[in-house]
Coordinates of C-alpha atoms in Angstrom, one line a residue:
M224 CA 139.7 125.4 144.3
G225 CA 136.8 123.0 144.4
E226 CA 134.5 125.8 145.8
E227 CA 135.7 128.2 143.1
K228 CA 135.2 125.7 140.4
K229 CA 131.6 125.1 141.6
K230 CA 130.9 128.9 141.6
A231 CA 132.3 129.2 138.0
E232 CA 129.6 126.8 136.7
V233 CA 126.8 128.9 138.2
P234 CA 124.7 130.5 135.4
I235 CA 124.1 134.1 136.7
L236 CA 124.6 136.1 139.8
S237 CA 121.8 137.9 141.5
P238 CA 122.6 141.6 142.2
E239 CA 120.3 141.7 145.2
P240 CA 119.1 139.3 147.9
N241 CA 115.4 139.2 146.7
P242 CA 115.5 139.4 143.0
D243 CA 112.3 140.4 141.1
P244 CA 110.9 137.1 139.7
K245 CA 109.8 139.1 136.6
P246 CA 112.7 141.3 135.6
E247 CA 112.3 144.0 132.9
P248 CA 113.1 142.8 129.4
E249 CA 116.7 143.4 128.4
A250 CA 118.0 145.0 125.2
P251 CA 118.6 142.5 122.6
S252 CA 122.4 143.0 122.5
T253 CA 124.8 140.2 121.7
S254 CA 126.3 140.2 125.1
V255 CA 125.7 142.2 128.3
P256 CA 128.4 142.0 131.0
V257 CA 127.2 141.6 134.6
E258 CA 129.9 142.1 137.1
T259 CA 129.7 140.2 140.4
G260 CA 129.3 142.1 143.6
K261 CA 130.3 141.2 147.2
E262 CA 131.4 137.7 148.2
T263 CA 128.0 137.1 149.9
E264 CA 126.2 137.9 146.7
K265 CA 128.1 135.3 144.7
D266 CA 126.4 132.5 146.5
M267 CA 122.9 133.9 145.6
V268 CA 122.1 132.8 142.0
R269 CA 119.0 132.2 140.0
A270 CA 118.0 131.3 136.5
P271 CA 115.9 133.7 134.4
A272 CA 112.2 133.3 134.9
T273 CA 110.4 131.6 132.1
P274 CA 107.5 133.7 130.7
A275 CA 104.0 132.8 131.5
S276 CA 102.7 130.4 128.8
N277 CA 99.1 129.7 129.6
P278 CA 95.8 131.2 130.9
S279 CA 94.9 130.0 134.3
W280 CA 92.0 127.9 133.0
F281 CA 94.2 125.9 130.6
T282 CA 95.1 122.7 132.2
P283 CA 96.8 119.5 130.9
K284 CA 93.4 117.6 130.9
R285 CA 91.8 120.4 128.9
L286 CA 94.6 120.2 126.4
L287 CA 93.9 116.5 126.0
V288 CA 90.2 117.1 125.5
I289 CA 90.8 119.8 123.0
F290 CA 93.3 117.7 121.0
C291 CA 90.9 114.7 121.1
I292 CA 88.0 116.7 119.7
I293 CA 90.2 118.1 116.9
N294 CA 91.4 114.6 116.1
L295 CA 87.8 113.3 116.1
I296 CA 86.7 116.0 113.7
N297 CA 89.6 115.1 111.4
Y298 CA 88.6 111.5 111.2
V299 CA 84.9 112.3 111.0
D300 CA 85.8 114.0 107.7
R301 CA 87.6 110.9 106.5
G302 CA 84.6 108.8 107.3
A303 CA 82.2 111.2 105.7
I304 CA 84.1 111.5 102.4
A305 CA 83.9 107.7 102.1
S306 CA 80.2 107.4 103.2
N307 CA 77.5 106.7 100.6
G308 CA 75.7 109.8 101.6
V309 CA 78.6 112.1 100.7
N310 CA 80.5 110.1 98.2
G311 CA 77.3 108.8 96.5
S312 CA 77.2 106.8 93.2
R313 CA 77.5 107.4 89.5
K314 CA 74.4 107.5 87.3
T315 CA 73.6 104.2 85.6
C316 CA 71.8 103.5 82.3
S317 CA 70.2 100.2 81.3
K318 CA 70.4 98.6 77.9
N319 CA 67.0 100.0 77.0
G320 CA 68.3 103.5 77.5
K321 CA 66.6 104.2 80.8
C322 CA 69.0 106.1 83.2
T323 CA 68.9 106.6 86.9
A324 CA 70.4 109.8 88.4
G325 CA 73.6 109.5 90.4
S326 CA 74.0 110.8 93.9
G327 CA 76.6 112.6 96.0
I328 CA 80.0 113.8 94.8
Q329 CA 80.4 111.0 92.2
G330 CA 76.9 111.5 90.8
D331 CA 77.1 115.4 90.6
F332 CA 80.5 115.4 88.9
D333 CA 80.0 112.2 86.9
L334 CA 83.2 110.7 88.2
N335 CA 84.4 107.2 87.2
N336 CA 85.7 104.9 89.9
F337 CA 89.3 105.9 89.3
E338 CA 88.5 109.6 89.8
D339 CA 86.4 108.8 92.8
G340 CA 89.3 106.9 94.3
V341 CA 91.5 109.9 93.8
I342 CA 89.0 112.1 95.7
S343 CA 89.1 109.8 98.6
S344 CA 92.9 109.6 98.9
A345 CA 93.9 113.1 97.6
F346 CA 94.4 114.5 101.1
M347 CA 97.3 112.0 101.5
V348 CA 99.3 114.1 99.0
G349 CA 99.1 117.2 101.1
L350 CA 99.6 115.2 104.3
L351 CA 102.8 113.5 103.1
V352 CA 104.3 116.6 101.7
A353 CA 103.5 119.0 104.5
S354 CA 104.2 116.7 107.6
P355 CA 108.0 117.0 107.5
I356 CA 107.8 120.7 106.7
F357 CA 105.7 121.4 109.8
A358 CA 107.9 119.2 111.9
S359 CA 111.0 121.0 110.8
A360 CA 109.4 124.4 111.2
A361 CA 108.8 123.7 114.9
K362 CA 112.5 124.4 115.5
S363 CA 112.0 128.1 114.7
V364 CA 108.3 128.7 115.0
N365 CA 106.2 128.1 118.2
P366 CA 104.6 124.7 117.6
F367 CA 101.2 125.7 119.0
R368 CA 101.0 128.5 116.5
L369 CA 101.8 126.0 113.8
I370 CA 98.8 124.0 114.8
G371 CA 96.7 127.1 114.6
V372 CA 98.0 127.8 111.1
G373 CA 97.4 124.2 110.0
L374 CA 93.8 124.2 111.4
T375 CA 93.1 127.4 109.5
V376 CA 94.3 125.8 106.2
W377 CA 92.2 122.7 107.1
T378 CA 89.0 124.8 107.7
L379 CA 89.4 126.9 104.6
A380 CA 90.0 123.8 102.5
I381 CA 86.9 122.1 103.9
V382 CA 84.8 125.1 102.9
F383 CA 86.3 125.0 99.4
C384 CA 85.2 121.3 99.3
G385 CA 81.7 122.4 99.9
F386 CA 81.9 125.0 97.0
S387 CA 83.7 122.7 94.6
F388 CA 82.3 122.5 91.1
N389 CA 84.2 119.7 89.3
F390 CA 86.7 117.0 89.8
W391 CA 89.9 119.1 89.9
S392 CA 88.4 121.7 92.3
I393 CA 87.5 119.1 94.9
A394 CA 90.7 117.1 94.3
V395 CA 92.9 120.2 95.0
S396 CA 90.7 121.1 98.0
R397 CA 91.2 117.6 99.5
M398 CA 95.0 118.0 99.1
L399 CA 94.8 121.2 101.1
V400 CA 92.9 119.4 103.8
G401 CA 95.9 117.1 104.1
V402 CA 98.2 120.1 104.4
G403 CA 96.2 121.5 107.2
E404 CA 96.0 118.2 109.1
A405 CA 99.8 117.7 108.8
S406 CA 100.6 120.2 111.5
F407 CA 98.3 118.7 113.9
I408 CA 99.4 115.0 113.6
S409 CA 103.0 116.0 113.8
L410 CA 102.8 118.1 117.0
A411 CA 99.7 117.1 119.0
A412 CA 101.2 113.8 120.3
P413 CA 104.4 115.5 121.6
F414 CA 102.3 118.1 123.4
I415 CA 100.1 115.4 125.0
D416 CA 103.2 113.4 126.0
D417 CA 104.8 116.5 127.6
N418 CA 101.7 117.3 129.7
A419 CA 100.4 113.9 130.8
P420 CA 101.2 112.6 134.3
V421 CA 104.3 110.3 134.1
S422 CA 102.3 107.3 135.2
Q423 CA 99.5 107.9 132.6
R424 CA 101.4 109.0 129.4
T425 CA 100.4 106.0 127.3
S426 CA 96.9 106.1 128.6
W427 CA 96.6 109.7 127.5
L428 CA 98.0 108.8 124.1
G429 CA 95.6 105.9 123.9
A430 CA 92.7 108.3 124.5
F431 CA 94.0 110.5 121.7
Y432 CA 94.4 107.7 119.2
M433 CA 91.0 106.2 120.2
C434 CA 89.5 109.0 118.2
I435 CA 90.7 107.5 114.9
P436 CA 88.4 104.5 114.7
T437 CA 85.7 106.4 116.6
G438 CA 85.9 109.3 114.2
I439 CA 85.7 107.2 111.1
A440 CA 82.7 105.2 112.4
V441 CA 80.9 108.5 113.3
G442 CA 81.8 109.9 109.9
Y443 CA 80.0 107.0 108.2
V444 CA 76.8 107.7 110.1
Y445 CA 77.2 111.5 109.8
G446 CA 77.8 111.4 106.1
G447 CA 74.8 109.1 105.6
L448 CA 72.5 111.3 107.6
I449 CA 73.4 114.7 106.2
G450 CA 73.9 113.4 102.7
G451 CA 70.1 113.1 102.5
Y452 CA 70.0 116.9 102.4
S453 CA 73.1 117.9 100.5
W454 CA 76.6 116.5 100.6
R455 CA 78.0 120.1 100.5
W456 CA 76.5 120.7 103.9
A457 CA 78.6 117.9 105.4
F458 CA 81.7 119.9 104.7
F459 CA 80.2 123.2 105.8
M460 CA 79.2 121.7 109.2
E461 CA 82.7 120.3 109.7
A462 CA 84.2 123.8 109.1
I463 CA 81.8 125.3 111.7
L464 CA 82.8 122.6 114.2
M465 CA 86.5 123.3 113.7
L466 CA 86.3 127.1 113.8
P467 CA 86.5 127.5 117.6
F468 CA 89.7 125.6 117.7
V469 CA 91.2 127.7 114.9
I470 CA 90.4 130.8 117.0
L471 CA 91.9 129.1 120.1
G472 CA 95.1 128.4 118.3
F473 CA 95.7 132.1 117.7
T474 CA 94.2 133.7 120.8
M475 CA 95.6 131.7 123.7
K476 CA 99.2 132.2 124.9
P477 CA 101.6 129.9 123.0
L478 CA 102.9 126.7 124.5
H479 CA 106.4 125.4 124.1
L480 CA 107.4 121.8 123.4
K481 CA 110.0 120.1 125.5
G482 CA 113.4 120.4 123.8
F483 CA 112.5 123.6 122.0
S484 CA 113.5 127.1 123.1
P485 CA 111.4 130.3 122.6
A486 CA 112.3 132.6 119.7
V487 CA 115.1 134.2 121.8
S488 CA 116.9 132.3 124.6
K489 CA 119.3 133.7 127.2
I490 CA 122.3 131.6 127.9
A491 CA 124.4 132.6 130.9
L492 CA 128.0 131.8 130.6
P493 CA 131.0 132.3 133.0
V494 CA 133.7 134.7 131.6
V495 CA 137.1 134.9 133.3
D496 CA 139.2 137.9 132.5
D497 CA 142.6 137.1 131.2
D498 CA 144.3 139.5 133.6
A499 CA 142.4 138.3 136.6
E500 CA 144.6 136.7 139.3
E501 CA 143.7 133.3 140.7
G502 CA 140.8 133.6 143.1
G503 CA 139.9 137.0 141.7
E504 CA 136.6 138.3 140.5
V505 CA 134.7 136.2 137.9
S506 CA 132.3 138.1 135.6
R507 CA 129.2 136.7 134.0
R508 CA 127.9 137.5 130.6
I509 CA 124.4 136.8 129.4
K510 CA 124.5 135.7 125.8
V511 CA 121.4 136.3 123.8
E512 CA 121.2 133.6 121.2
D513 CA 118.9 134.4 118.3
E514 CA 116.7 131.5 117.5
S515 CA 114.9 133.2 114.6
P516 CA 114.2 131.3 111.4
K517 CA 117.3 130.2 109.7
P518 CA 118.0 130.7 105.9
L519 CA 116.5 128.1 103.6
G520 CA 119.8 126.4 102.9
M521 CA 120.5 126.1 106.6
G522 CA 117.0 124.7 107.2
V523 CA 117.5 122.0 104.5
K524 CA 120.9 121.1 106.0
V525 CA 119.4 120.7 109.5
F526 CA 116.5 118.7 108.1
G527 CA 118.9 116.4 106.3
K528 CA 120.9 116.0 109.5
D529 CA 117.8 115.2 111.5
M530 CA 116.6 112.6 108.9
K531 CA 120.0 110.9 109.1
V532 CA 119.7 110.6 112.8
L533 CA 116.2 109.0 112.5
L534 CA 117.1 106.6 109.8
L535 CA 120.2 105.4 111.7
D536 CA 118.2 104.8 114.9
K537 CA 117.5 101.0 114.8
V538 CA 114.7 101.3 117.4
F539 CA 112.9 103.9 115.3
V540 CA 113.3 102.0 112.1
V541 CA 112.1 98.7 113.5
N542 CA 109.2 100.3 115.2
V543 CA 108.1 102.0 111.9
L544 CA 108.6 98.9 109.8
G545 CA 106.3 97.0 112.1
Y546 CA 103.8 99.9 112.0
I547 CA 103.9 99.8 108.2
A548 CA 103.0 96.1 108.0
Y549 CA 100.3 96.6 110.6
N550 CA 98.8 99.6 108.8
F551 CA 98.8 97.7 105.5
V552 CA 96.3 95.3 107.0
I553 CA 94.2 97.8 108.9
G554 CA 93.9 100.1 105.9
S555 CA 92.6 97.3 103.7
Y556 CA 90.3 96.1 106.5
S557 CA 88.6 99.5 106.6
Y558 CA 88.2 99.7 102.8
W559 CA 87.5 96.1 101.8
G560 CA 86.1 94.7 105.0
P561 CA 82.4 95.4 104.4
K562 CA 82.6 94.0 100.8
A563 CA 84.5 90.9 101.9
G564 CA 81.9 90.3 104.7
Y565 CA 79.0 90.8 102.3
N566 CA 80.5 88.2 99.8
I567 CA 81.7 85.7 102.4
Y568 CA 78.8 85.8 104.9
H569 CA 76.1 87.5 102.8
M570 CA 75.7 90.3 105.3
S571 CA 72.9 92.6 104.2
N572 CA 74.1 95.3 106.6
A573 CA 77.8 94.8 106.3
D574 CA 78.6 98.5 106.5
Y575 CA 76.9 98.9 109.9
M576 CA 78.2 95.7 111.3
F577 CA 81.8 96.4 110.4
G578 CA 81.5 100.0 111.4
G579 CA 80.1 99.1 114.8
V580 CA 82.7 96.4 115.5
T581 CA 85.5 98.7 114.5
A582 CA 84.2 101.6 116.6
I583 CA 83.6 99.6 119.8
C584 CA 86.8 97.6 119.5
G585 CA 88.8 100.7 118.5
I586 CA 87.7 102.6 121.6
F587 CA 88.2 99.8 124.2
G588 CA 91.3 98.3 122.5
T589 CA 93.2 101.6 122.2
L590 CA 92.4 102.6 125.7
A591 CA 93.3 99.2 127.1
G592 CA 96.7 99.3 125.3
G593 CA 97.6 102.5 127.0
L594 CA 96.5 101.3 130.4
V595 CA 98.3 98.0 130.1
L596 CA 101.6 99.7 129.2
D597 CA 101.3 102.1 132.1
R598 CA 100.7 99.2 134.5
M599 CA 103.7 97.4 133.0
T600 CA 105.8 100.6 133.5
S601 CA 106.0 102.5 130.2
T602 CA 109.5 101.7 128.8
I603 CA 110.5 101.1 125.2
P604 CA 111.3 97.3 125.7
N605 CA 107.9 96.9 127.5
A606 CA 106.2 98.7 124.6
F607 CA 107.8 96.3 122.1
K608 CA 106.6 93.3 124.2
L609 CA 103.1 94.6 124.3
L610 CA 103.2 95.3 120.5
T611 CA 104.4 91.8 119.8
V612 CA 101.9 89.9 122.0
A613 CA 98.9 92.0 121.2
T614 CA 99.5 91.8 117.4
L615 CA 100.3 88.1 117.5
L616 CA 97.2 87.2 119.4
G617 CA 95.1 89.6 117.3
A618 CA 96.4 88.0 114.1
V619 CA 95.5 84.5 115.4
F620 CA 91.9 85.5 116.2
C621 CA 91.4 87.5 113.0
F622 CA 92.8 84.7 110.9
A623 CA 90.7 82.1 112.7
A624 CA 87.6 84.3 112.2
F625 CA 87.7 84.1 108.4
C626 CA 88.1 80.3 108.6
F627 CA 84.7 79.8 110.1
K628 CA 81.5 79.6 108.0
S629 CA 79.2 80.8 110.8
L630 CA 78.5 84.5 110.7
Y631 CA 78.2 84.7 114.5
V632 CA 81.4 82.8 115.2
F633 CA 83.1 85.0 112.7
L634 CA 81.9 88.2 114.4
A635 CA 82.9 86.9 117.9
F636 CA 86.5 86.0 116.8
F637 CA 86.9 89.0 114.7
A638 CA 85.8 91.4 117.5
I639 CA 88.4 89.9 119.9
G640 CA 91.0 90.1 117.2
E641 CA 90.4 93.8 116.5
L642 CA 90.3 94.5 120.2
L643 CA 93.8 93.1 120.5
V644 CA 95.1 94.7 117.3
F645 CA 93.9 98.2 118.2
A646 CA 95.8 97.9 121.6
T647 CA 98.9 98.7 119.6
Q648 CA 98.1 102.3 118.9
A649 CA 99.4 103.9 122.2
P650 CA 102.6 101.7 122.5
V651 CA 103.7 102.2 118.9
N652 CA 103.4 106.0 119.2
F653 CA 105.1 105.9 122.6
V654 CA 108.1 104.4 121.1
C655 CA 108.2 107.0 118.3
L656 CA 108.1 109.8 120.9
H657 CA 110.6 108.3 123.4
C658 CA 113.3 106.7 121.2
V659 CA 114.5 110.2 120.0
K660 CA 115.5 113.3 121.8
P661 CA 112.8 115.9 122.4
S662 CA 113.7 118.2 119.6
L663 CA 113.2 115.4 117.1
R664 CA 109.8 114.2 118.3
P665 CA 107.7 116.2 115.8
L666 CA 109.8 114.9 112.9
S667 CA 109.7 111.4 114.3
M668 CA 105.9 111.5 114.3
A669 CA 105.8 113.1 110.8
I670 CA 108.1 110.5 109.2
S671 CA 106.2 107.7 111.0
T672 CA 102.9 109.0 109.6
V673 CA 104.3 109.5 106.1
S674 CA 105.8 106.0 106.1
I675 CA 102.8 104.1 107.2
H676 CA 100.7 105.8 104.5
I677 CA 103.2 105.6 101.6
F678 CA 104.1 102.0 102.2
G679 CA 101.0 100.9 104.2
D680 CA 97.3 101.8 103.7
V681 CA 97.8 103.8 100.4
P682 CA 99.1 100.8 98.3
S683 CA 97.3 98.1 100.3
S684 CA 93.8 98.7 99.0
P685 CA 94.6 98.5 95.2
L686 CA 97.0 95.6 95.8
V687 CA 94.4 93.6 97.7
G688 CA 91.9 94.5 94.9
L689 CA 94.3 93.2 92.3
L690 CA 94.8 90.0 94.3
Q691 CA 91.0 89.5 94.5
D692 CA 90.7 90.1 90.7
H693 CA 93.3 87.3 90.2
I694 CA 92.0 84.6 92.6
H695 CA 88.3 85.5 92.8
N696 CA 88.0 84.2 96.4
W697 CA 87.2 86.8 99.1
R698 CA 87.9 84.3 101.9
A699 CA 91.4 83.4 100.6
T700 CA 92.1 87.1 100.0
A701 CA 91.1 88.0 103.6
L702 CA 93.3 85.2 105.0
I703 CA 96.3 86.3 102.9
L704 CA 95.9 89.9 104.0
T705 CA 95.5 88.9 107.7
S706 CA 98.7 86.8 107.6
I707 CA 100.7 90.1 107.2
L708 CA 99.9 90.8 110.9
F709 CA 102.1 87.9 111.8
L710 CA 104.9 89.7 110.0
A711 CA 104.2 92.9 111.9
A712 CA 104.4 90.9 115.2
G713 CA 107.7 89.4 114.1
I714 CA 109.3 92.8 113.3
W715 CA 108.2 94.2 116.7
F716 CA 109.6 91.1 118.4
I717 CA 113.1 92.1 117.1
G718 CA 112.7 95.4 118.9
I719 CA 112.6 93.7 122.3
F720 CA 116.3 92.8 121.9
L721 CA 117.5 96.1 120.6
H722 CA 119.5 98.4 122.9
S723 CA 117.1 101.2 123.6
V724 CA 117.4 104.4 125.6
D725 CA 114.4 106.5 126.6
R726 CA 115.5 110.0 125.5
Y727 CA 112.6 111.9 126.9
N728 CA 114.8 113.8 129.4
E729 CA 117.8 114.0 127.1
D730 CA 119.1 117.5 126.6
S731 CA 118.5 118.9 123.2
E732 CA 120.7 121.3 121.3
H733 CA 119.1 124.2 123.2
S734 CA 119.4 122.7 126.6
V735 CA 122.4 124.7 127.9
T736 CA 121.0 126.5 130.8
V737 CA 119.3 125.6 134.1
V738 CA 116.1 127.1 132.7
D739 CA 115.8 124.3 130.1
K740 CA 115.8 121.7 132.8
S741 CA 112.5 123.0 134.0
N742 CA 111.1 121.6 130.8
S743 CA 110.9 118.2 132.5
S744 CA 107.9 119.4 134.4
P745 CA 104.5 119.7 132.7
L746 CA 104.6 122.5 130.1
L747 CA 101.4 124.1 131.4
E748 CA 102.8 124.9 134.8
E749 CA 104.3 128.3 135.3
K750 CA 107.6 128.1 137.3
T751 CA 110.7 130.0 138.2
T752 CA 113.7 127.9 138.7
E753 CA 116.1 128.8 141.4
T754 CA 119.5 127.3 142.3
P755 CA 120.4 127.8 145.9

């Protein structure tokens, strides 16, 4: 009986001793009976071969490089739109009626400061709306193709920015830029996590997120240089740089995320005839399950169910709450830092000094965070420990930096503080990816991104500006802002004591067959799973 029970769990019987590893495609019928043959043939089973999913030249490291370049271009655009060369200044007129011409976008469209602020943050609207949509669509559309669609929207929107003619045209174009970026930020990190070597996962994520501070710093310089010719060309050049990756997204063979099935998945199930005697023949049926896009109502229901799972996950919620407090500070640093430095320490070149410190510390800090977590063994509790210690020490150094009157002491302490603070990028995203089952990772990344922007860096800049208008003391404002990093460290400290499970290898709703278990290997490897 034990042997017969074991055979009943076997997915599918092979009709011949040496089955063809690439069988002819079957008709898409609902069920196709496959009767078993001789007794010796019952012991020979195999799972259907997975289709080839990559050209021979496409390796995991190349995937990482491609995603890093795309991420860098995204953040170069964010830095460029905020640079003086592209953003420019409004025309001014003296009391005697003499006016000086404005420059950049603000000067050409005669924008006031409020309208100019809308231009800088308009992409957030598209990003926040589209991120959950792309994450949910990954359940029914190949994720790599979604990235290709998103990059296409991004490239066209950037071109429209270059051709814009008034406030509303460029505002709408910037919103579409956010829509295009949404697919990438939701899906790139899960792809990297799938294909990175197990011992280097957080290091690879660190390399990816290192592009954020680096891209912004490069964007400042790029915008300043090309703005001397025409701010419109800054956008045209970005579109040209992104175009090869748009083409790649549609021409290369699609990749599949762990936890997601192709459009049609074959599920082999044992079927025992009712009139079969005990020990008799057991037939097998291949059930072809249609994973085509579901109706809108069904999609909304699934999205609501997935959101409920995320919001009830204490590890995810604590991780994102800490990330929100952290991003509240970092967002204000990037916007108000140069102005605070200029007023407190009278820096004549505050833009370059803050940009340089942020770029260097961002690169080394983000990479170091990933490497340290890999050395500690990348687990969720260890990630929370690293988040707590790095943020706490970083807060101490940044807080102390603003207490000193010497510019050089300030720069030394602030650099160490930012180095520690940026070490959190890889661990915090590692937790987002591993505290949920594979099929929820894109939504986890999307909701995390939406949350840190809605409650973090989007409101922080105006709130800090309001605080400064009230107390008129940049040093006190900077100290109050920096103290919020202690709150972030405290929230992440709670995460250490939560019961956490790494769900990276947890079966998703599609993981029914032996084939799905092969997803635990790097996605870019082509394999045929056999069960002896």
